[in-house]
mmCIF file of C-alpha atoms in Angstrom:
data_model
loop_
_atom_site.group_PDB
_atom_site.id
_atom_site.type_symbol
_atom_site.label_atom_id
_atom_site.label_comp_id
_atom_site.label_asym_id
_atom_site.label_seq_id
_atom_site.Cartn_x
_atom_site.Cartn_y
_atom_site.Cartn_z
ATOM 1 C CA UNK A 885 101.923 136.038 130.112
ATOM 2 C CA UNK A 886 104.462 136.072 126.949
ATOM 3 C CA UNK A 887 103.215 138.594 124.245
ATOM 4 C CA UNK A 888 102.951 137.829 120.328
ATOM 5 C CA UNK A 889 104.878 135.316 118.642
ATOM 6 C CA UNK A 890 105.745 135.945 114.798
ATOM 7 C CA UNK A 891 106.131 132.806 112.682
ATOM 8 C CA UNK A 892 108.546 133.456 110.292
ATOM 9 C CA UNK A 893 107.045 131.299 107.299
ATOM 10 C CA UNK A 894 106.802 131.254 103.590
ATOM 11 C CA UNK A 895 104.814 134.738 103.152
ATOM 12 C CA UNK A 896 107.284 136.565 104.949
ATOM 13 C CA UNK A 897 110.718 135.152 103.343
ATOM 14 C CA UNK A 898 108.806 135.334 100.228
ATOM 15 C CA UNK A 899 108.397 138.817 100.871
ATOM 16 C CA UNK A 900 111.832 139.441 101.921
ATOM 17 C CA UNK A 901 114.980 139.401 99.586
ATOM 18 C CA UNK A 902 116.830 135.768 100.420
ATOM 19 C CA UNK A 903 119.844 135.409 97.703
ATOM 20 C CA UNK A 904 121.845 132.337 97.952
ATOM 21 C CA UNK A 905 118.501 130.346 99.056
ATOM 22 C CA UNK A 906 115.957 128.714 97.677
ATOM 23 C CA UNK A 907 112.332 128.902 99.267
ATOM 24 C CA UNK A 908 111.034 125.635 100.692
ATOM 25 C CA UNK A 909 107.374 125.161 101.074
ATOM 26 C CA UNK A 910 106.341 126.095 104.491
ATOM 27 C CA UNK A 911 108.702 128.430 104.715
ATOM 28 C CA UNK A 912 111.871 127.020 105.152
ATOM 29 C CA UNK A 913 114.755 127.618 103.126
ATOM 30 C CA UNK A 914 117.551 125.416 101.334
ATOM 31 C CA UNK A 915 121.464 126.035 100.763
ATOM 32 C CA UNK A 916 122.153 126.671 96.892
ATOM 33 C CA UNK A 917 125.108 124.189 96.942
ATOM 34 C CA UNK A 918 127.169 126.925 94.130
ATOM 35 C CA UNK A 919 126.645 130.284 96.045
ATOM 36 C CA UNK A 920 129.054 130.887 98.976
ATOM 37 C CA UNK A 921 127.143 133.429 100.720
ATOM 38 C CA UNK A 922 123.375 132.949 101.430
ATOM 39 C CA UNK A 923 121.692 135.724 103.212
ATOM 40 C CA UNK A 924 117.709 136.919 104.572
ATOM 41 C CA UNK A 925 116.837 139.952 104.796
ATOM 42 C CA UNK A 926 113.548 140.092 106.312
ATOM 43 C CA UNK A 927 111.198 143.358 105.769
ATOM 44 C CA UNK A 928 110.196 144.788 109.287
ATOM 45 C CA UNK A 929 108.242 142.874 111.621
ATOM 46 C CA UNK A 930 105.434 145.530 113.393
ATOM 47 C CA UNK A 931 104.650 145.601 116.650
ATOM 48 C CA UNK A 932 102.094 148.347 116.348
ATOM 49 C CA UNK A 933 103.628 149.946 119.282
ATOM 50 C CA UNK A 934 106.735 152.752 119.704
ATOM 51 C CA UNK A 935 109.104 151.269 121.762
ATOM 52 C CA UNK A 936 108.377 147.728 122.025
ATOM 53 C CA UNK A 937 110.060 145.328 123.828
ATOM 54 C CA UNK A 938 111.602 142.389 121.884
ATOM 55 C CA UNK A 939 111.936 139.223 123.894
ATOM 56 C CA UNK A 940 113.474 135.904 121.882
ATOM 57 C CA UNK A 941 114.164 134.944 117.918
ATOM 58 C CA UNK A 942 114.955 131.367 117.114
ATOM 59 C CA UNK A 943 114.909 128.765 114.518
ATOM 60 C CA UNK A 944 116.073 125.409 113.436
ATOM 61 C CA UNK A 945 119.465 125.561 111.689
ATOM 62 C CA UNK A 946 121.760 122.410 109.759
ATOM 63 C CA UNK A 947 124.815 123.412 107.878
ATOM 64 C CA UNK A 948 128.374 122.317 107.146
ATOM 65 C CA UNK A 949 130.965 122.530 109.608
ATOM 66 C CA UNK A 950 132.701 124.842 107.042
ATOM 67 C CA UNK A 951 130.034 127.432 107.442
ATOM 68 C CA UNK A 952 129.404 130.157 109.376
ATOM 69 C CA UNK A 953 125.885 131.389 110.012
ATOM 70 C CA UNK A 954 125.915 135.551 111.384
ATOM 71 C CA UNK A 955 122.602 137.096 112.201
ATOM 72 C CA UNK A 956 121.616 140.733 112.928
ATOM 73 C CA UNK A 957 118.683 142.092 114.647
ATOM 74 C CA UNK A 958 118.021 145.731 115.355
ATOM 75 C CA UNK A 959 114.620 147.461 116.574
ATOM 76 C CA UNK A 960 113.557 150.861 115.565
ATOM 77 C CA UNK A 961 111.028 153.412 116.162
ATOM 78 C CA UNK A 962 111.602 154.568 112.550
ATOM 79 C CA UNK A 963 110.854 152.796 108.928
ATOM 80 C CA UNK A 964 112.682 154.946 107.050
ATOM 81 C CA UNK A 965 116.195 156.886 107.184
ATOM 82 C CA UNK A 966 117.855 159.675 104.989
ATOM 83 C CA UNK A 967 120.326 158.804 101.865
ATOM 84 C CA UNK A 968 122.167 161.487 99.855
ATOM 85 C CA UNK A 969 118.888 163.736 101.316
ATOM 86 C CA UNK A 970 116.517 161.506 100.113
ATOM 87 C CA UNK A 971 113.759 159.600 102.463
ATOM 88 C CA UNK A 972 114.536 155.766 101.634
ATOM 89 C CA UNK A 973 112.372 153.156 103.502
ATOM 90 C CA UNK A 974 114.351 150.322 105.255
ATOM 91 C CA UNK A 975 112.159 147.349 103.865
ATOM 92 C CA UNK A 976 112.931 148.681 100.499
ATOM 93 C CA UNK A 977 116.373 149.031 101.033
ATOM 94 C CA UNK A 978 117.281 145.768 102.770
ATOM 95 C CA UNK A 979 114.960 144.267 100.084
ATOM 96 C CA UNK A 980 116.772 145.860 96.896
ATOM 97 C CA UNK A 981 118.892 143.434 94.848
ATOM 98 C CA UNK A 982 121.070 146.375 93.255
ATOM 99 C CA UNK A 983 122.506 146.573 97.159
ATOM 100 C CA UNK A 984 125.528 144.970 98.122
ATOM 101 C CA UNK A 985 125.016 142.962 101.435
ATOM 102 C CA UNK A 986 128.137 144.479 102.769
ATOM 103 C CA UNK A 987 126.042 148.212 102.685
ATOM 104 C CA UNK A 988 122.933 146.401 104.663
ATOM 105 C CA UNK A 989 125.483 145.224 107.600
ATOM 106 C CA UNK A 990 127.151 148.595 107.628
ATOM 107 C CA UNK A 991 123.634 149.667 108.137
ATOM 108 C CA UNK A 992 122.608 147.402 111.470
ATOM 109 C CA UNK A 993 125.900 148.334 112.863
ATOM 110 C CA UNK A 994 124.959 152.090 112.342
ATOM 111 C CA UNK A 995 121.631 151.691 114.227
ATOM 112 C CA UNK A 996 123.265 149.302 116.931
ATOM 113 C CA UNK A 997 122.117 146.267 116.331
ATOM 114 C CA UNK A 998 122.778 142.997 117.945
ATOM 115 C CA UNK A 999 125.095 140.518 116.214
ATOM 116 C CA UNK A 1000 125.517 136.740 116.867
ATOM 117 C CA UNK A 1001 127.700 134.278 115.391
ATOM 118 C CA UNK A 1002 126.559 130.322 115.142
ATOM 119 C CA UNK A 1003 123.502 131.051 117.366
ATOM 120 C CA UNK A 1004 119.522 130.077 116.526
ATOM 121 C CA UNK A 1005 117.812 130.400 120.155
ATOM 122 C CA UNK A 1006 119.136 134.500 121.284
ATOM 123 C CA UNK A 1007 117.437 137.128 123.116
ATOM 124 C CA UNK A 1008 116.456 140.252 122.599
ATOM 125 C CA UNK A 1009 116.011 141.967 125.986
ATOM 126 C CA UNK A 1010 118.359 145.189 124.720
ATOM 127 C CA UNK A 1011 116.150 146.050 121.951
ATOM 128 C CA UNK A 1012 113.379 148.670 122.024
ATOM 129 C CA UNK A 1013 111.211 150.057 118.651
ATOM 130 C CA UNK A 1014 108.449 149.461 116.824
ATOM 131 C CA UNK A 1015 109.917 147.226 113.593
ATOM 132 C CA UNK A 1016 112.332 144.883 114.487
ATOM 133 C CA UNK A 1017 114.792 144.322 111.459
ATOM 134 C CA UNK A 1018 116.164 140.730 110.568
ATOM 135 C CA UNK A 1019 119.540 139.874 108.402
ATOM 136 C CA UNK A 1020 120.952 136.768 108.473
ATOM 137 C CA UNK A 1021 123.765 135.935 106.313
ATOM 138 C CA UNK A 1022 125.259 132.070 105.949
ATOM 139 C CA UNK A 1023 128.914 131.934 103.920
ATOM 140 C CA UNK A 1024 130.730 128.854 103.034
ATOM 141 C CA UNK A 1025 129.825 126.319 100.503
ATOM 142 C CA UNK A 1026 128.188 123.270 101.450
ATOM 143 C CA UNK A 1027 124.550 121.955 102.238
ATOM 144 C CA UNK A 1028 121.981 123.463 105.187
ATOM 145 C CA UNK A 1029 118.683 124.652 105.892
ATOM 146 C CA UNK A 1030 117.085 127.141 107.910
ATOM 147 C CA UNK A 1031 113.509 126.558 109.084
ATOM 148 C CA UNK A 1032 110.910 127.535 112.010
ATOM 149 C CA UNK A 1033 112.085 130.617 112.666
ATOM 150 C CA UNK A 1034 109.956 132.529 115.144
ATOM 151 C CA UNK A 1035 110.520 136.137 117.004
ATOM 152 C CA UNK A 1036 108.620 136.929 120.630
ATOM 153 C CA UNK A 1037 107.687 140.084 121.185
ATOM 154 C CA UNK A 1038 107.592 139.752 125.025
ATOM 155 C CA UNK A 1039 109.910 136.396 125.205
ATOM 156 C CA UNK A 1040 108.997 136.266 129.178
ATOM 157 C CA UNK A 1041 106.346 134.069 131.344
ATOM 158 C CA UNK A 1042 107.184 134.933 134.554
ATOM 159 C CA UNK A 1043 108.660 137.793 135.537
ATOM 160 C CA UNK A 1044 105.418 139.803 135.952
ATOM 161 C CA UNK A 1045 104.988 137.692 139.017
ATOM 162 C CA UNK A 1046 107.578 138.614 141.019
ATOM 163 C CA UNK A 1047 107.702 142.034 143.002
ATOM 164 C CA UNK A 1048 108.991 144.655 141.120
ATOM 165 C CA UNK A 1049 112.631 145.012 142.599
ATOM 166 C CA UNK A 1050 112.869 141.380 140.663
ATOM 167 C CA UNK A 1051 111.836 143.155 137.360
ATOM 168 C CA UNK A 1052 114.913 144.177 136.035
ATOM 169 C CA UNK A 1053 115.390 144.283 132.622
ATOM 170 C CA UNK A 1054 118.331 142.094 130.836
ATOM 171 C CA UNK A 1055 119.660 142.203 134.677
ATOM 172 C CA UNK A 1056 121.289 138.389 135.928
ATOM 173 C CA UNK A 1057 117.647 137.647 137.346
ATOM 174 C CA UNK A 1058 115.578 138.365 134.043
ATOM 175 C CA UNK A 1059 118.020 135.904 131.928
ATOM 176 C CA UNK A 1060 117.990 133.371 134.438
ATOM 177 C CA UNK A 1061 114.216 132.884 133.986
ATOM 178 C CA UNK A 1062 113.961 133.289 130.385
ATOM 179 C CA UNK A 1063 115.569 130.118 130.354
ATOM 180 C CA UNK A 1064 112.831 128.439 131.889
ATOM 181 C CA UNK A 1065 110.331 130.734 129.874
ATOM 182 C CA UNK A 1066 112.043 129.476 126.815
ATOM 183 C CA UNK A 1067 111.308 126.007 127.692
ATOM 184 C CA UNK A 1068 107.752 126.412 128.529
ATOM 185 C CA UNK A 1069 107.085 129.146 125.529
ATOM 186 C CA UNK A 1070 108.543 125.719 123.626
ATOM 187 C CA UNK A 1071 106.370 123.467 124.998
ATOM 188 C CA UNK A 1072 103.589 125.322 124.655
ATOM 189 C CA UNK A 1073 104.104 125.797 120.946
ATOM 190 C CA UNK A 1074 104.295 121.707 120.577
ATOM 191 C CA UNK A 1075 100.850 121.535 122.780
ATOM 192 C CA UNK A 1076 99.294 123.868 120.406
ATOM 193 C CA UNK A 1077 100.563 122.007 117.122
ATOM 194 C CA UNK A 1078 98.856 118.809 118.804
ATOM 195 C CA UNK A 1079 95.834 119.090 117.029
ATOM 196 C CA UNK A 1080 97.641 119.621 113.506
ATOM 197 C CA UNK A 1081 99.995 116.705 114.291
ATOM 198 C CA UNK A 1082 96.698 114.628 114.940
ATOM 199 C CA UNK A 1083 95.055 115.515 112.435
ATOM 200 C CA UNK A 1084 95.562 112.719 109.032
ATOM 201 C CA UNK A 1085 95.372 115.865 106.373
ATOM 202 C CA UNK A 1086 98.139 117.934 107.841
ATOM 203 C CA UNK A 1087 100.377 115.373 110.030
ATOM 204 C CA UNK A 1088 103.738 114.979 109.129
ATOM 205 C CA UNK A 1089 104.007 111.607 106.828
ATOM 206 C CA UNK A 1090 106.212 109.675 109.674
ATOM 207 C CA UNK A 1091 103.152 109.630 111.720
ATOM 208 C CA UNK A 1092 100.934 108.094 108.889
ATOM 209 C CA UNK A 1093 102.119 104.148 109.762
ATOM 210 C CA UNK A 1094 101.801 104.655 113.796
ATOM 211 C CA UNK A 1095 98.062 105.918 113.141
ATOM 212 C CA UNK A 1096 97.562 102.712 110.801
ATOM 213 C CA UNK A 1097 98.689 100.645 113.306
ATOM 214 C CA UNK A 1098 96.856 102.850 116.145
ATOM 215 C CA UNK A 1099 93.279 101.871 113.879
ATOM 216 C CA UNK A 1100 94.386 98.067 112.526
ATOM 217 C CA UNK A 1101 96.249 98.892 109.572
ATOM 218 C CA UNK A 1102 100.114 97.711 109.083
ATOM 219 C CA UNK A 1103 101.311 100.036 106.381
ATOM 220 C CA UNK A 1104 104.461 99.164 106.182
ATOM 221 C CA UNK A 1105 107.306 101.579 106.679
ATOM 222 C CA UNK A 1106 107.982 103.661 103.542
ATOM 223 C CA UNK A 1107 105.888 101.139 101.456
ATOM 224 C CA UNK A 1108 103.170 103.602 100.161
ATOM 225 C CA UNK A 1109 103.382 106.965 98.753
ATOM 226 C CA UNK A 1110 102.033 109.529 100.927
ATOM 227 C CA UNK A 1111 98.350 110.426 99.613
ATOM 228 C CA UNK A 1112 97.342 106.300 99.579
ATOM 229 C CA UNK A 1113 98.683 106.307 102.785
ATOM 230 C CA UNK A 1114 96.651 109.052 104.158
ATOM 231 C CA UNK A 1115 93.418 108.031 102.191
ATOM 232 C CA UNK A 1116 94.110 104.422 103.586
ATOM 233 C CA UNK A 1117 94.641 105.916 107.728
ATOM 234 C CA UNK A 1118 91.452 108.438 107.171
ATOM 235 C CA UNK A 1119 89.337 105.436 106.127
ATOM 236 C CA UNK A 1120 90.599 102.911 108.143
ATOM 237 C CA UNK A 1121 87.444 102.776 110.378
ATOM 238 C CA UNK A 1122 85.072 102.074 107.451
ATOM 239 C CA UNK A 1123 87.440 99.815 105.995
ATOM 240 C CA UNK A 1124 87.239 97.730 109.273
ATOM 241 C CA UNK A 1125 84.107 97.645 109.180
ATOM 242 C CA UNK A 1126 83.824 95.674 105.862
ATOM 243 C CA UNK A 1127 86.831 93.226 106.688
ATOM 244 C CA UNK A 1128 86.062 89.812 104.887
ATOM 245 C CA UNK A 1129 83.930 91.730 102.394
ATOM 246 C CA UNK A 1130 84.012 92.311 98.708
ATOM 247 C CA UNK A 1131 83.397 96.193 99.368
ATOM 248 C CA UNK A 1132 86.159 96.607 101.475
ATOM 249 C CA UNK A 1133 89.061 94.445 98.389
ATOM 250 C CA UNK A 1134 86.866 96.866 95.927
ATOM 251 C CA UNK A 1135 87.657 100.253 98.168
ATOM 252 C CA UNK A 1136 91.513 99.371 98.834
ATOM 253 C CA UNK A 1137 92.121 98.279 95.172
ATOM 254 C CA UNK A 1138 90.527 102.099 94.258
ATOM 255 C CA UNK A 1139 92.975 103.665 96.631
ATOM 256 C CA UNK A 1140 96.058 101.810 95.366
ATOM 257 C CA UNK A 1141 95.589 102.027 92.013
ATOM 258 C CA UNK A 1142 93.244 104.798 91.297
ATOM 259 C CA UNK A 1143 90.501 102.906 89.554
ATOM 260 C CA UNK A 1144 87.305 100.870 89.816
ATOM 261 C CA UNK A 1145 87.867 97.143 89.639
ATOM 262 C CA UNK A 1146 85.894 94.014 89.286
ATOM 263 C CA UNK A 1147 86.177 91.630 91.998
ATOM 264 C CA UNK A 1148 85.248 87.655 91.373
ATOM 265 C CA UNK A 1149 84.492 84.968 92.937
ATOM 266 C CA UNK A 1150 85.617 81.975 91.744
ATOM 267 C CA UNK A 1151 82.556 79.700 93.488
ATOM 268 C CA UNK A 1152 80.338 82.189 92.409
ATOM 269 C CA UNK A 1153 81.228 82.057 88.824
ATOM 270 C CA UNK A 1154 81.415 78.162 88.468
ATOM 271 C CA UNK A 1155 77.982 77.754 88.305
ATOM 272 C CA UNK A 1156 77.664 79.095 85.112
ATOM 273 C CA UNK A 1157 80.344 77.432 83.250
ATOM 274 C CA UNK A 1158 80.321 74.502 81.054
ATOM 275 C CA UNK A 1159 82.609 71.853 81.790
ATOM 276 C CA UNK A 1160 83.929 71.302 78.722
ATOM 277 C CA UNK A 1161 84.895 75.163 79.538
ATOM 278 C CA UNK A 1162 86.503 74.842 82.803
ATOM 279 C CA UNK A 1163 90.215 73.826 82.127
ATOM 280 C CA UNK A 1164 90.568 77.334 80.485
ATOM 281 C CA UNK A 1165 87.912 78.906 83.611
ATOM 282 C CA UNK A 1166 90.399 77.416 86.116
ATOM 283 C CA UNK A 1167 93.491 78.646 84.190
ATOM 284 C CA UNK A 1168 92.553 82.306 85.034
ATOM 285 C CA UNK A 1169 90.236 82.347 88.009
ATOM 286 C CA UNK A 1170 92.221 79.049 90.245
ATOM 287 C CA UNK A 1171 90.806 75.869 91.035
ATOM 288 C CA UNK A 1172 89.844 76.096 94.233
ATOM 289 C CA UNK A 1173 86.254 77.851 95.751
ATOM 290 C CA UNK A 1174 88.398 80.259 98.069
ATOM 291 C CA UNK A 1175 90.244 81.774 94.783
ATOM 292 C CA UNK A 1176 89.105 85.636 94.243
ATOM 293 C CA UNK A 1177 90.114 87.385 91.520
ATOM 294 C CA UNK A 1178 90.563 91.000 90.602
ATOM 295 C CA UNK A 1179 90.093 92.562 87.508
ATOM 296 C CA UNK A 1180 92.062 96.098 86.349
ATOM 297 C CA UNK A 1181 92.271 97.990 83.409
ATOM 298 C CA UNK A 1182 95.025 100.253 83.474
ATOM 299 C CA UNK A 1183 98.789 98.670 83.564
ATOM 300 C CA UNK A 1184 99.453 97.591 86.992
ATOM 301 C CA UNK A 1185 103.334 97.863 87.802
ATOM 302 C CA UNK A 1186 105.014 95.473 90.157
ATOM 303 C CA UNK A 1187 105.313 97.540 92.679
ATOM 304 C CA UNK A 1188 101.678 98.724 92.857
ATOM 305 C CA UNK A 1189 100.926 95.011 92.713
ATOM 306 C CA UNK A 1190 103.195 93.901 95.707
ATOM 307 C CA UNK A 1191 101.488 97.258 97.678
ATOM 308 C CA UNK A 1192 97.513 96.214 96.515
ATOM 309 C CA UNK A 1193 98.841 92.615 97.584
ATOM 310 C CA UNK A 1194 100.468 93.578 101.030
ATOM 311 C CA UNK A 1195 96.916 95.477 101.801
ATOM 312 C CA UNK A 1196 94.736 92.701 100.576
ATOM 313 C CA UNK A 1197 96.117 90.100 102.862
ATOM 314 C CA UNK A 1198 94.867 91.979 105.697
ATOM 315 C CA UNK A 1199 91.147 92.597 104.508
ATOM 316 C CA UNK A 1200 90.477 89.274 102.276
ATOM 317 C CA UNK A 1201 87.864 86.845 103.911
ATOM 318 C CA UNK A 1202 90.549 83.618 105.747
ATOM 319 C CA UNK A 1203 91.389 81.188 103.239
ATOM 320 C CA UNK A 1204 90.572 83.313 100.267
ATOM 321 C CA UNK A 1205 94.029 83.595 97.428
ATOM 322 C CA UNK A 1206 93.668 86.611 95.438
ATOM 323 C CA UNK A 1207 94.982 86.680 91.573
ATOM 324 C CA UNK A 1208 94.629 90.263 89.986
ATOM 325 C CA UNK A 1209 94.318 90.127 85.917
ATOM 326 C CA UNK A 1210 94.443 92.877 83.831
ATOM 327 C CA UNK A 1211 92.285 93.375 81.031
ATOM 328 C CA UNK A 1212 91.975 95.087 77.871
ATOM 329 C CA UNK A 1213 90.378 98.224 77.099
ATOM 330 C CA UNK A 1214 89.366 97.077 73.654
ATOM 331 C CA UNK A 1215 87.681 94.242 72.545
ATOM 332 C CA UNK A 1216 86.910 93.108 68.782
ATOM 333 C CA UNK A 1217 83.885 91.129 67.167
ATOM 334 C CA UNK A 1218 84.187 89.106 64.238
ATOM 335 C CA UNK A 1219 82.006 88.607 61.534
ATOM 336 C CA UNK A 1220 79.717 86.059 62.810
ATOM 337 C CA UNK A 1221 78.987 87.551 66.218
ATOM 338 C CA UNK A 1222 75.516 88.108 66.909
ATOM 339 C CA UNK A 1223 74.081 90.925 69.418
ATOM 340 C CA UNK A 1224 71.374 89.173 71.482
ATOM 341 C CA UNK A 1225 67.969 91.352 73.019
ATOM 342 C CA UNK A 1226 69.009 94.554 75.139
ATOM 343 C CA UNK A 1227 72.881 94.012 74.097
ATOM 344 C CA UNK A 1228 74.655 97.336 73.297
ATOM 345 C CA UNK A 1229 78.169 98.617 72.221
ATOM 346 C CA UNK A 1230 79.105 100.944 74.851
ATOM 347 C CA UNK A 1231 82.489 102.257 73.849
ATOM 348 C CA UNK A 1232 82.662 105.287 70.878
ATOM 349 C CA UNK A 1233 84.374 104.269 67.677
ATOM 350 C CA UNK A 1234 84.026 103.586 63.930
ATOM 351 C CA UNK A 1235 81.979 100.624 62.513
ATOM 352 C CA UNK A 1236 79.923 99.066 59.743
ATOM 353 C CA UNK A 1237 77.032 96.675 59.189
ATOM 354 C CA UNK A 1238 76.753 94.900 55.792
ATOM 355 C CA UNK A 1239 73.639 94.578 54.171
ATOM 356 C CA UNK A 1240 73.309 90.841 55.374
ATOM 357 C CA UNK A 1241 73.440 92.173 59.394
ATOM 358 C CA UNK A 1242 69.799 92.908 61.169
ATOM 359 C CA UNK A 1243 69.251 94.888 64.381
ATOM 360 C CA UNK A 1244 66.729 93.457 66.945
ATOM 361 C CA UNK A 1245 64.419 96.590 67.891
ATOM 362 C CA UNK A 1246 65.721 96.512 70.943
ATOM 363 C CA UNK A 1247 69.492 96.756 70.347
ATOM 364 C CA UNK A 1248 70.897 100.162 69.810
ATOM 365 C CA UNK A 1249 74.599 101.754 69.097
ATOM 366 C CA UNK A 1250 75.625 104.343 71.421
#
């Protein structure tokens, strides 16, 4: 079977010295559009063993035609080499700003390494050694990004099960079957992502709509922003549940806009209003028994109204027509309002009472 894989993610470029780059998060990294040369130099990837074996390094590359991308990988037994008589470790050296990147190729062709032009999928087979040293260097100005690099320590699947006169190392038969290894140490890694793919926390966002769909929800296609999308897909099954209900308008208003609403209903309320009131009732709550109403108090933009719309439509009971009103965080009394048994004033602020005012024993200011 292959041997260790090394992702090549954000603690080991951040580690590294990567000039010309900027740091993505995940560990990929991003053309500076004003630098012409962009270059990684890795510190050493550790085997643990003397004279490993280095199968396969590859990752994801997208640049300008303009530019040319030159990577160089050498393996050595050694993490440290004599300067001017002086014991200087590699990491620190390939790592030092003060040194000019034309000193740290001099030094891979010095220990032989292996150099490829316009290449992200190479193998290793000719390299032997303990830390396996990484420089890539990208020159031209333009836009491009390298991500999901990854080095194999074996890089081969099969070639332990053939006789050994097939075992040849780097011979025609060994490359010949790396290509299928390659392909199968590729699908592996997508098998083994499955479960972070499928999972709603850590899925890429393009997959967020197909799960809605997958559990009931049509989410439109770039319609939400990504954490109401994700809250929206991980409670999809609850929210199913309470279809038709005033829980489930309550719980999707909360995840659009961020805050508790008040939901009414308009043949709920008309029972308890006067006639002489219910030109004015009608004006904000509709005229018809299926009219439901939603109450915010925070500012509700248009677009956040056309998303908490788009949503609603899908969970309000048939028939219904839903009207969403904002209200006021403040309110004001005048000077003949009167504060009836168990009343209270809720909200903090300054006040006064004149002498001709009287508080029931069982009102109170809080």
């Amino acid at each position: 079977m292959a041997g260790k894989t090394y992702s090549i993610k954000e603690n080991r470029i951040g580690r590294g010295y990567h000039p010309g780059f900027e740091l993505l998060e995940g560990g990929g990294l991003a053309v500076l559009k004003d630098e012409a040369v962009h270059s990684l130099c890795l510190r050493a990837i550790d085997s643990a063993a003397a004279d490993s074996r280095w199968g396969r390094l590859s990752f994801k590359a997208s640049f300008s035609e303009n530019m040319v991308c030159y990577l160089y990988v050498a393996a050595l037994n050694e993490d440290s080499f004599y300067r001017k008589n002086q014991p200087v470790r590699i990491d620190d050296f390939l790592c030092d700003s003060r040194e000019n990147i034309a000193i740290k190729k001099e030094f891979f062709r010095r220990v032989n390494a292996l150099r490829f032009v316009n290449q992200t999928d190479v193998l290793l087979y000719d390299l032997e050694g303990r830390y396996l040293y990484v420089l890539l260097e990208l020159t031209g100005y333009g836009e491009g990004q390298i991500t999901d690099m990854r080095v194999d320590l074996k890089g081969d699947n099969f070639m332990d099960t053939f006789p050994a006169i097939y075992r040849e190392r780097g011979g025609f038969f060994h490359r010949y079957m790396s290509v299928f290894s390659s392909l199968y140490n590729d699908f592996q890694k997508e098998i083994d992502n499955l479960p972070q793919i499928l999972d709603v926390d850590t899925c890429p966002s393009k997959f967020l709509p197909v799960y809605g769909r997958w559990l009931g929800i049509d989410v439109g296609d770039d319609f939400l922003d990504d954490d109401i999308l994700r809250s929206l897909v991980k409670e999809a099954y609850g929210l199913n549940r309470m279809k038709g209900t005033r829980a489930a308008l309550k719980r999707i208003a909360r995840i659009v806009l961020g805050e508790e609403v008040l939901v009414l209903e308009r043949n709920v309320m008309e029972d308890y209003i006067e006639k002489e009131q219910m030109a004015e009732f009608e004006k904000l709550y509709g005229n018809s028994p299926f009219d439901v109403t939603i109450l915010v108090s925070e500012s509700v933009t248009q677009a956040q109204k056309s998303r908490l719309l788009f949503l609603l439509d899908q969970f309000k009971p048939v028939r219904s027509r839903i009207h969403i009103i904002r209200m006021k965080k403040s309110g004001k009394l005048d000077s003949y309002a009167y504060l009836d048994m168990n009343a209270r004033i809720s909200s903090q602020g300054m006040g006064s009472l004149d002498t001709s005012q009287e508080l029931d024993a069982m009102i109170r200011l809080k």
